[in-house]
Short mmCIF file of C-alpha atoms and ligand atoms in Angstrom, two decimals:
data_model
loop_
_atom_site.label_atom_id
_atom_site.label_comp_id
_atom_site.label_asym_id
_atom_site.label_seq_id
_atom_site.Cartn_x
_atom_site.Cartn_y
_atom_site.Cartn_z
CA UNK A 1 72.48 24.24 280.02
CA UNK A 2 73.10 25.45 283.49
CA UNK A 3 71.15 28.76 283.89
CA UNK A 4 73.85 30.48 285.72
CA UNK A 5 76.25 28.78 283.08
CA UNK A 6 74.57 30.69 280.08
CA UNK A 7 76.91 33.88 278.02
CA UNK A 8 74.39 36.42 277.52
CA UNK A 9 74.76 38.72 274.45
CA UNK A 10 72.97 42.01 274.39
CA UNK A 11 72.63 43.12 270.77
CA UNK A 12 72.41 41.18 266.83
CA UNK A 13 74.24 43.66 265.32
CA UNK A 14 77.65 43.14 264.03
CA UNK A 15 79.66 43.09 267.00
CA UNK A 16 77.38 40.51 268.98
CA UNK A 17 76.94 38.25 265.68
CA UNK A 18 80.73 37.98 265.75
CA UNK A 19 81.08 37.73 269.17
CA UNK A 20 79.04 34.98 269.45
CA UNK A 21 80.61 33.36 266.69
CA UNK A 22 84.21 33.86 267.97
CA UNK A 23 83.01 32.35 271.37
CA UNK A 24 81.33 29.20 269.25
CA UNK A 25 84.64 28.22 267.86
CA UNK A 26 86.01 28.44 271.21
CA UNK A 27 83.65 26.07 272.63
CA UNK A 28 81.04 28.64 274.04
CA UNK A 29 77.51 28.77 273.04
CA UNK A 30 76.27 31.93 273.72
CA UNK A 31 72.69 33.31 273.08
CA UNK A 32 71.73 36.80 271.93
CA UNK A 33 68.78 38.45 272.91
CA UNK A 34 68.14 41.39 270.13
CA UNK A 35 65.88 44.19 270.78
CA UNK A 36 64.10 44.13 267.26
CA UNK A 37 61.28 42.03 266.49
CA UNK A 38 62.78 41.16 262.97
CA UNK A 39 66.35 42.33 261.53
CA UNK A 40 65.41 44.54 258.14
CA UNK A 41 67.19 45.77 255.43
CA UNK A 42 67.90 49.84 256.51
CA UNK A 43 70.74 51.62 256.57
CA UNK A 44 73.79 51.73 254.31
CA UNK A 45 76.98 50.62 253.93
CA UNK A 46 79.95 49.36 255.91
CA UNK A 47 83.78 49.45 254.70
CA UNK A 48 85.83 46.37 256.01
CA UNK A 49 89.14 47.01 256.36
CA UNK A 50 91.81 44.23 256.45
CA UNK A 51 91.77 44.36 260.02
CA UNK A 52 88.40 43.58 259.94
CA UNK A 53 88.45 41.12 257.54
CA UNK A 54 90.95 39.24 259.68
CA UNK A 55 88.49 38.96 262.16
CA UNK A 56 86.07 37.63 260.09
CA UNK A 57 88.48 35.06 258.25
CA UNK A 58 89.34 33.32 262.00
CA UNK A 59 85.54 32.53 261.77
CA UNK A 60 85.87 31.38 258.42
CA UNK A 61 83.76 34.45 256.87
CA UNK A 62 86.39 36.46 254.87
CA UNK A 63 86.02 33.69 252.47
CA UNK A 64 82.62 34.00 251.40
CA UNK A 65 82.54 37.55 251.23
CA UNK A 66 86.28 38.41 249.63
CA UNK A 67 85.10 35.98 246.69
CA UNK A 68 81.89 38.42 246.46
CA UNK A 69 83.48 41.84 246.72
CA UNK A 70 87.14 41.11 246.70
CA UNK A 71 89.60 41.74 248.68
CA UNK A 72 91.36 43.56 251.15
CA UNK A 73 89.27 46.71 251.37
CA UNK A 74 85.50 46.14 250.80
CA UNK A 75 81.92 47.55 250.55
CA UNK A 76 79.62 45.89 251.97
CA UNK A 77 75.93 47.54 252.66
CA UNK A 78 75.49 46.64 256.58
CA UNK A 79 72.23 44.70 256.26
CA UNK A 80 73.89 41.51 253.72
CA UNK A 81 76.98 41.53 256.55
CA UNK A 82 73.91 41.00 259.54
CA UNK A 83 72.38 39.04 257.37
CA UNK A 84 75.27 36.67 256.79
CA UNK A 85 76.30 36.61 260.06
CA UNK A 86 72.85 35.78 261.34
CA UNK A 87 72.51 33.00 259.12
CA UNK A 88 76.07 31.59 259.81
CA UNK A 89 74.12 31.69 263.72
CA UNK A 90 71.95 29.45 262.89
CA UNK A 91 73.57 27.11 260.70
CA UNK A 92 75.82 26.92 263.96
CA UNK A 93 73.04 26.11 266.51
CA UNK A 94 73.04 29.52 267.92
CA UNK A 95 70.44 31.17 269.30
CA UNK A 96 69.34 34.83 268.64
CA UNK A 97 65.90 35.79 270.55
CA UNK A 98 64.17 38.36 268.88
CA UNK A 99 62.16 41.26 270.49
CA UNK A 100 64.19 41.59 273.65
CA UNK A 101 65.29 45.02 274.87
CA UNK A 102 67.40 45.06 277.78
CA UNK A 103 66.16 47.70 280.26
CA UNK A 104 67.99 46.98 283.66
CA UNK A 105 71.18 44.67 284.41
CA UNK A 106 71.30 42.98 288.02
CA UNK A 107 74.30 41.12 289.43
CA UNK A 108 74.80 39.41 292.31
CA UNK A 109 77.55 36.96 293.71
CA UNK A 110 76.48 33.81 291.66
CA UNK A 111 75.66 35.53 288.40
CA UNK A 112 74.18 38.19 286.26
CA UNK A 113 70.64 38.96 285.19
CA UNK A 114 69.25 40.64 282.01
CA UNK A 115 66.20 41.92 282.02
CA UNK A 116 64.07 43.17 279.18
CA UNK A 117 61.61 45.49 278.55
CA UNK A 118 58.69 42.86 278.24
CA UNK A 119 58.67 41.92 281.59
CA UNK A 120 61.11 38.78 281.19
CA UNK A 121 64.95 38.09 282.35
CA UNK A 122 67.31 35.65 282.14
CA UNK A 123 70.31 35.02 284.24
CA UNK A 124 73.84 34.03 283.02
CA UNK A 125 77.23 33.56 284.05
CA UNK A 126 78.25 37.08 282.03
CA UNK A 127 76.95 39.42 279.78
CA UNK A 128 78.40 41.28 276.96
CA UNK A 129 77.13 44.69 275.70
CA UNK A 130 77.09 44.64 272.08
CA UNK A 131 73.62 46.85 272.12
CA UNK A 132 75.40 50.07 269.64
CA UNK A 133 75.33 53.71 270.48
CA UNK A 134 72.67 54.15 272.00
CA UNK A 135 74.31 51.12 274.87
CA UNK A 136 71.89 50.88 277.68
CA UNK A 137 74.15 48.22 278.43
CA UNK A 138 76.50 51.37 279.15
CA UNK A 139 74.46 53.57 280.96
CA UNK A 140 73.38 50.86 283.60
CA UNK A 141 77.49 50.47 284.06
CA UNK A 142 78.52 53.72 284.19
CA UNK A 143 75.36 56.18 283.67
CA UNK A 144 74.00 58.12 281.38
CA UNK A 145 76.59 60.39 278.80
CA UNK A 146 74.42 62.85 276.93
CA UNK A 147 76.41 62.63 273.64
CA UNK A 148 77.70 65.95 272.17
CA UNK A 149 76.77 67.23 268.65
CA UNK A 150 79.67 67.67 266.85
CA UNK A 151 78.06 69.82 264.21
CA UNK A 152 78.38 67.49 261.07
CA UNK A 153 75.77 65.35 259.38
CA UNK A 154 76.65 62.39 257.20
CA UNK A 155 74.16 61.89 254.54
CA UNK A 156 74.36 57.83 253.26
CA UNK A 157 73.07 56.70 249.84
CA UNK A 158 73.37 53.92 247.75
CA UNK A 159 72.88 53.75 244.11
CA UNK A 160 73.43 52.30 240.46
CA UNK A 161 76.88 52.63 239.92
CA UNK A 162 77.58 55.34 237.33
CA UNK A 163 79.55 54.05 233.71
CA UNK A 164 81.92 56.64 234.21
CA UNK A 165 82.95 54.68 237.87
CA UNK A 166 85.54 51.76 237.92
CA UNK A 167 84.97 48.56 239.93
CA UNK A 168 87.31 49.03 242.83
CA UNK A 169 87.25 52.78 242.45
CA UNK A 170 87.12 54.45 246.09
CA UNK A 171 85.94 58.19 245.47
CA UNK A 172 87.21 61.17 248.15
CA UNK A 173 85.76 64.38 246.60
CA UNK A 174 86.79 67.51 248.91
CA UNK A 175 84.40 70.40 248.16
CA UNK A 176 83.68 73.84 250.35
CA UNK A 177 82.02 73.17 253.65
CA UNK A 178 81.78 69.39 252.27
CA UNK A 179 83.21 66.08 251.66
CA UNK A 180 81.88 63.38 250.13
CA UNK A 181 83.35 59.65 249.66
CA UNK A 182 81.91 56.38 247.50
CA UNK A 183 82.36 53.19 247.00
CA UNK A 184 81.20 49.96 245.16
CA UNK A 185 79.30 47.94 247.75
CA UNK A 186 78.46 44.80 245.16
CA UNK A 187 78.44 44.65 241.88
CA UNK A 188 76.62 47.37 240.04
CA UNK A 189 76.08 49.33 243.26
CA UNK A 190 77.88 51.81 244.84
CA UNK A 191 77.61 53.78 248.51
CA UNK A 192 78.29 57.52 249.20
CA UNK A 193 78.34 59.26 252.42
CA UNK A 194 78.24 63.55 252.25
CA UNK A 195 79.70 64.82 255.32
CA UNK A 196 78.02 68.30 255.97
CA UNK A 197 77.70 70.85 258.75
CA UNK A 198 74.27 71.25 259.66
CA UNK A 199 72.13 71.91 262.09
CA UNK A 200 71.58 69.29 265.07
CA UNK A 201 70.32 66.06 263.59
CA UNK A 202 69.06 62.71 265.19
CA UNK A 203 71.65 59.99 265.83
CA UNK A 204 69.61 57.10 264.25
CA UNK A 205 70.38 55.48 260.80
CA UNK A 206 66.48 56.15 259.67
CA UNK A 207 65.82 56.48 255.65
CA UNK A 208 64.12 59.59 254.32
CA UNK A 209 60.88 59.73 253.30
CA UNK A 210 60.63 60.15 249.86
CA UNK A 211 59.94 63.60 249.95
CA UNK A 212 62.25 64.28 252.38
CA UNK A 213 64.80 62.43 249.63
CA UNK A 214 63.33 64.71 247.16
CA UNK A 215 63.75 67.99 248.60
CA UNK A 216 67.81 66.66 249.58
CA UNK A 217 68.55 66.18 245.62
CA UNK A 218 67.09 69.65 245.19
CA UNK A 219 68.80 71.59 247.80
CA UNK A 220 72.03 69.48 246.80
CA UNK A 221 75.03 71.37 245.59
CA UNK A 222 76.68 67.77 245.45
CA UNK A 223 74.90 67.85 242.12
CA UNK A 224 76.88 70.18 240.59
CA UNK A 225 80.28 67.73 241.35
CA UNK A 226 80.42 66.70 238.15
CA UNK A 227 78.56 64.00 235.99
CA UNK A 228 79.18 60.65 238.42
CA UNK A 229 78.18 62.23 241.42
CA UNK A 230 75.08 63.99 239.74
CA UNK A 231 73.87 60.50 238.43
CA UNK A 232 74.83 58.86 241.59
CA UNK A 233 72.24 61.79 243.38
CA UNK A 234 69.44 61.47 240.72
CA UNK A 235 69.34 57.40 240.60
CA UNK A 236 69.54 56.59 244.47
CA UNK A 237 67.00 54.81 245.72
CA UNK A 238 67.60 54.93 249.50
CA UNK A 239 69.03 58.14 251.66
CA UNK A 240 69.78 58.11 255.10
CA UNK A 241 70.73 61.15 257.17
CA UNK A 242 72.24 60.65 260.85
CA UNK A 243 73.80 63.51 263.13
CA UNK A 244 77.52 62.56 264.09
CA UNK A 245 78.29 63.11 268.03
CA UNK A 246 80.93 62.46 270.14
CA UNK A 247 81.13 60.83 273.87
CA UNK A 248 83.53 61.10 276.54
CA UNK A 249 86.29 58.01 276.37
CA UNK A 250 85.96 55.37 279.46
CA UNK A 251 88.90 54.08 280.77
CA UNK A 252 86.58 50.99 281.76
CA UNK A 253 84.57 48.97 280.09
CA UNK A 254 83.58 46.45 282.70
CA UNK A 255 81.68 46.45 286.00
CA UNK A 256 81.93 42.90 287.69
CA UNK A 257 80.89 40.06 285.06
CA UNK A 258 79.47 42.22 282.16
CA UNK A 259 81.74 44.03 279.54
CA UNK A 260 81.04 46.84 276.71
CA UNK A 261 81.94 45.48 273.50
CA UNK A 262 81.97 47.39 269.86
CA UNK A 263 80.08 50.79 269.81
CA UNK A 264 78.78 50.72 273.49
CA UNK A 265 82.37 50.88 274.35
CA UNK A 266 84.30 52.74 271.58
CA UNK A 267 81.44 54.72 269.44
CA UNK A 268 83.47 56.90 266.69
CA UNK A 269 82.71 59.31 264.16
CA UNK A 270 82.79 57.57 260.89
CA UNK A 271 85.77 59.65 259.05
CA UNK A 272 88.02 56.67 259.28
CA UNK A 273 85.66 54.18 257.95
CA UNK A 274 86.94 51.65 261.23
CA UNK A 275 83.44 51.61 263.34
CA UNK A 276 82.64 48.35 262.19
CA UNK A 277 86.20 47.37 261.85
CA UNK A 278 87.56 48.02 265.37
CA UNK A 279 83.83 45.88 266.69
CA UNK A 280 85.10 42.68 264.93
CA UNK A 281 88.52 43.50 266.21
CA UNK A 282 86.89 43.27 269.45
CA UNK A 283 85.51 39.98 269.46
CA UNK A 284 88.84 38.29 267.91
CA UNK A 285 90.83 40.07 270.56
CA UNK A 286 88.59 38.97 273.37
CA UNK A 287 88.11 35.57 272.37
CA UNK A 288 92.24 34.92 272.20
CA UNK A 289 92.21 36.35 275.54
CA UNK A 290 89.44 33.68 276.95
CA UNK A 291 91.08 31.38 275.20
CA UNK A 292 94.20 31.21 277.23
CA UNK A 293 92.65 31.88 280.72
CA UNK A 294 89.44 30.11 280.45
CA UNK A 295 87.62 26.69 279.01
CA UNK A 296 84.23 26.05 278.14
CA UNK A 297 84.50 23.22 280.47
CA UNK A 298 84.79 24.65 283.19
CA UNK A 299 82.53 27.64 284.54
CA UNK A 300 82.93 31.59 283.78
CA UNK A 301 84.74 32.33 288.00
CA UNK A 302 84.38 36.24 288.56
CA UNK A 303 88.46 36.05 289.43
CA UNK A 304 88.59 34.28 285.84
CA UNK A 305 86.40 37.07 283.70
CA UNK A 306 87.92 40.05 285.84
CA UNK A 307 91.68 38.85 284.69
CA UNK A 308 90.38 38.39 280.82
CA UNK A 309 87.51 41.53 281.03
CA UNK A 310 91.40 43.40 282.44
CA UNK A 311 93.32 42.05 279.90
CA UNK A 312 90.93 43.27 276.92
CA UNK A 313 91.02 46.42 278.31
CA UNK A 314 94.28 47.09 278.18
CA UNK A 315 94.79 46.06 274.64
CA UNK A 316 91.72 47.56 273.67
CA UNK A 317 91.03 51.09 275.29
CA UNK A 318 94.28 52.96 273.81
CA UNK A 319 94.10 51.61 270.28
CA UNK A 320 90.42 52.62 270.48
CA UNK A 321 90.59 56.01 272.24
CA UNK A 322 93.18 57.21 269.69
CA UNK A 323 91.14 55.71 266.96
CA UNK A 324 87.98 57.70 268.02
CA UNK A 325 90.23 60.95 268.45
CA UNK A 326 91.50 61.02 264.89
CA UNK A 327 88.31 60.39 263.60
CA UNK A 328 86.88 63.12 264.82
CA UNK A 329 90.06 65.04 263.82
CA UNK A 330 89.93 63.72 260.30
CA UNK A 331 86.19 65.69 260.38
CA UNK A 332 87.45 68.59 260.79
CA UNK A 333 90.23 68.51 258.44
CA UNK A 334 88.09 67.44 255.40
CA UNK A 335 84.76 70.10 256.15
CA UNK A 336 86.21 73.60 255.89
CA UNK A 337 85.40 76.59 253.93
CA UNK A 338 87.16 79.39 252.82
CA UNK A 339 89.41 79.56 249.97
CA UNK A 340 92.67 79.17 251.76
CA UNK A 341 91.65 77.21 254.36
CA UNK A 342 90.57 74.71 251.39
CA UNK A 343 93.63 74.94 249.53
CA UNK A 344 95.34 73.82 252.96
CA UNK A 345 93.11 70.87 253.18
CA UNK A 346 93.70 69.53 249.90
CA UNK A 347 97.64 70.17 250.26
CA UNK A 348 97.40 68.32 253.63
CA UNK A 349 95.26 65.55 252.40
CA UNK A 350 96.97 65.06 249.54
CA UNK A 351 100.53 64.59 251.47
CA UNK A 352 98.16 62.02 253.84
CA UNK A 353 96.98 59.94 251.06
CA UNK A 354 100.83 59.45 249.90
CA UNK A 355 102.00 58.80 253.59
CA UNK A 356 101.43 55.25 254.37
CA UNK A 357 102.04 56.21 257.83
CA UNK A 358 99.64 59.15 258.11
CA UNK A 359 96.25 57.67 260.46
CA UNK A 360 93.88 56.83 258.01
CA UNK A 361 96.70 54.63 256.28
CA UNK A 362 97.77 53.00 259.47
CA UNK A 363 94.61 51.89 260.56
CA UNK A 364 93.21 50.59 256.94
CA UNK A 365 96.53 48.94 256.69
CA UNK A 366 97.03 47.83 260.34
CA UNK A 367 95.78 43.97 259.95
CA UNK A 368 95.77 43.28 264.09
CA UNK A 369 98.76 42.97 265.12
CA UNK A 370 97.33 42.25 268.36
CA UNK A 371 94.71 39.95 266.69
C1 FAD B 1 69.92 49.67 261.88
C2 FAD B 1 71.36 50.12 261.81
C3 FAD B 1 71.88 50.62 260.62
C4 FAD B 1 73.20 51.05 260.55
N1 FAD B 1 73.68 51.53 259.36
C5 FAD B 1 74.98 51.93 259.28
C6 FAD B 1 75.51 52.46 258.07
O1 FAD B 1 74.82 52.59 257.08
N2 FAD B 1 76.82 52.84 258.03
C7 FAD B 1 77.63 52.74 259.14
O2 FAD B 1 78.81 53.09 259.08
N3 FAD B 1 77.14 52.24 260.31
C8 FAD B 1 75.85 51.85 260.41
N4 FAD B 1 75.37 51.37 261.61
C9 FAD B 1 76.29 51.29 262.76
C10 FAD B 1 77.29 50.14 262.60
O3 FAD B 1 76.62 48.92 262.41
C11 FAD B 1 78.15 50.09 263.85
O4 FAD B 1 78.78 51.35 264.03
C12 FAD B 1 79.28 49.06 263.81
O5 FAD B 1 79.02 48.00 262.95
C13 FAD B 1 79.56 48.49 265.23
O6 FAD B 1 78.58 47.50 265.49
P1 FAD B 1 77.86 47.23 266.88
O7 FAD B 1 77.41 45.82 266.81
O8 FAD B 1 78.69 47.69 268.00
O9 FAD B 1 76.56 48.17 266.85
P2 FAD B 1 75.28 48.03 265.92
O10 FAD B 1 75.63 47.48 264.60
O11 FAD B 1 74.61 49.35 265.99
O12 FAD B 1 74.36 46.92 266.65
C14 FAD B 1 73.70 47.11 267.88
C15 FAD B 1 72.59 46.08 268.00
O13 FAD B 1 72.06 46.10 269.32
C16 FAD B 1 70.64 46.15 269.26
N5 FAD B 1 70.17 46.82 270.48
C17 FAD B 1 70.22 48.14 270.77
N6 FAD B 1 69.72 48.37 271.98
C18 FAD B 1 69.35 47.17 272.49
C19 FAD B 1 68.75 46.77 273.71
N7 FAD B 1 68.44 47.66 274.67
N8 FAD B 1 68.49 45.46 273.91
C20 FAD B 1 68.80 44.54 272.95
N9 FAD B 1 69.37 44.88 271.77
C21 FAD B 1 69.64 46.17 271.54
C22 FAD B 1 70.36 46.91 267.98
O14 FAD B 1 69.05 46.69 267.51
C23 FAD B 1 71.43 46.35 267.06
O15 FAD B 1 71.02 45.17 266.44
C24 FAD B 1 74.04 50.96 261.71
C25 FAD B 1 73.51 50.46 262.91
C26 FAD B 1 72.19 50.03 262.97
C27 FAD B 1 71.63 49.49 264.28
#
């Protein structure tokens, strides 16, 4: 391959394993250089949506995973999604390089440079950004955004699904000062996610120890929510604990040949459930795009990225800007105290869950229209 030829994907997380599949079936054969040494099984759980899932199915995925956790909303805990993806990589011929961490992006008039943290670079004809929160993909582009605590905590665990829970059962429990929502990520297993104000918290999805798991259980007053959710506390075997912030909206994600894809360009609170969701809308939207104004045949022209990197953009940015927005709205509607103020919650959430227009219900149902 022609060095300057090469499509350089920052990040093996979901959005840059789906990218790079979405580019294969085009033609493309990116590689992805992934700051870990080895992926791992942490963190929890991610819900696909059917927008999502539509993604996934024009890369032939939706298959394998609706026939192991049905279909059209699913559970899915993050790591077996990677660890799908990353295998569907390789049974494609695609490269992922492990232990790369991007530090500084250079670009000049014939092409674009990554270079990592070890010392090494490599040069391609773009780049795309697909390195998480935490982007330094981003902050080369457009500096650094100290994110801004928005005063909640989600706490993640997954469990043995209690008896008294259904297959297919999706849990919202509103409490004071709490909410807490669960769902069957395989069989026998099931995710929850407390959403809690709290003090300020990291933003990394980083297990307890088990003390610190310990002492949550006991300080708990999820406990007391009745016999699923007790058993669901006192059986889990993995809790995770990340602060939830929010960052300024762009209204660009591009700078010359490299563009932000997934959370380095959209990052959202996780009320709506659509982080994951609007990252693999992403890559199907970008893809159609290159599709009709490029070929793999042919090289990646500046002119020819700038009109598709434009393009994306303007689908993109206001579907995910107002996304981000009501997530963090939905937040604060769920976590209040007071008496009244929770009897208003529940009236209002109650009237959203029977609206199938209401935000949550558009963008669950929404399959991509612009897909
Ligand atoms: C370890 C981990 C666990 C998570 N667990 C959950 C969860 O339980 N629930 C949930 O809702 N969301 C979770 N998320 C976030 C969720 O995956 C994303 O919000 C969503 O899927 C969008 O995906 P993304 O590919 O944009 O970002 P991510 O899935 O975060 O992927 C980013 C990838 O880029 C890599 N990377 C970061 N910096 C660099 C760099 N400088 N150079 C090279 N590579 C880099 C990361 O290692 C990662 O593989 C988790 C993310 C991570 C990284």
């Amino acid at each position: 391959m022609e060095r300057r030829g090469r499509i350089i994907i920052i990040g093996a997380g979901i959005a840059g394993c789906v990218l790079a599949l979405h580019l294969k079936k085009e033609g493309f054969s990116p590689v992805i250089y992934e700051r870990v040494n080895q992926v791992k099984d942490v963190g929890g759980s991610l819900s696909l949506s059917p927008n999502g899932l539509r993604s996934l199915g024009t890369i032939d995925l939706a298959g394998d995973l609706t026939s192991l956790y049905g279909y059209p909303q699913i559970g899915i805990k993050r790591f077996t999604l990677q660890k799908l993806l990353i295998d569907r990589l390789a049974s494609e011929g695609l490269r992922v390089e492990y232990g790369k961490s991007l530090k500084t992006i250079q670009e000049d008039a014939d092409g674009v440079s990554a270079i990592f943290s070890d010392g090494t670079q490599v040069d391609g004809c773009c780049m795309f950004c697909c390195d998480g929160i935490h982007s330094v993909g981003r902050s080369q582009l457009f500096g650094l955004q100290p994110p801004e605590y928005t005063g909640l905590t989600q706490t993640i665990g997954l469990s043995p699904k209690p008896d008294s829970i259904c297959d297919g059962d999706f849990l919202n429990v509103y409490g004071v000062n709490s909410f807490m929502v669960a769902y069957g990520y395989s069989e026998g297993e099931i995710a929850w996610a407390a959403t809690l104000p709290e003090p300020e918290q990291p933003e990394v999805w980083k297990g307890m120890t088990n003390e610190e798991q310990e002492e949550f259980k006991r300080r708990s007053t999820f406990t007391d929510w009745g016999a699923s959710i007790r058993q669901m506390m006192e059986t889990t075997d993995r809790i995770i604990k990340v602060g939830l912030y929010d960052r300024p909206a762009l209204d660009v994600w591009h700078r010359g040949r490299v563009l932000l894809i997934g959370d380095a360009a959209h990052p959202t609170s996780p009320h709506l459930g659509q982080g994951a969701n609007q990252a693999m809308e992403d890559c199907a939207v970008l893809c159609r795009i290159l599709k009709k104004h490029c070929s793999a045949s042919e090289p990646l022209d500046i002119l020819k990225l700038t009109l598709v990197f434009e393009e994306f953009e303007k689908i993109r940015i206001p579907r995910t800007s107002e996304l981000v927005k009501s997530a963090r709205a939905m937040g604060a509607v769920r976590v209040v105290a007071g008496a009244e103020e929770c009897t208003a919650r529940d009236e209002r959430v109650r009237h959203m869950l029977n609206d199938g227009t209401s935000i949550p219900a558009s963008y669950a149902r929404n399959i991509g229209t612009d897909l």
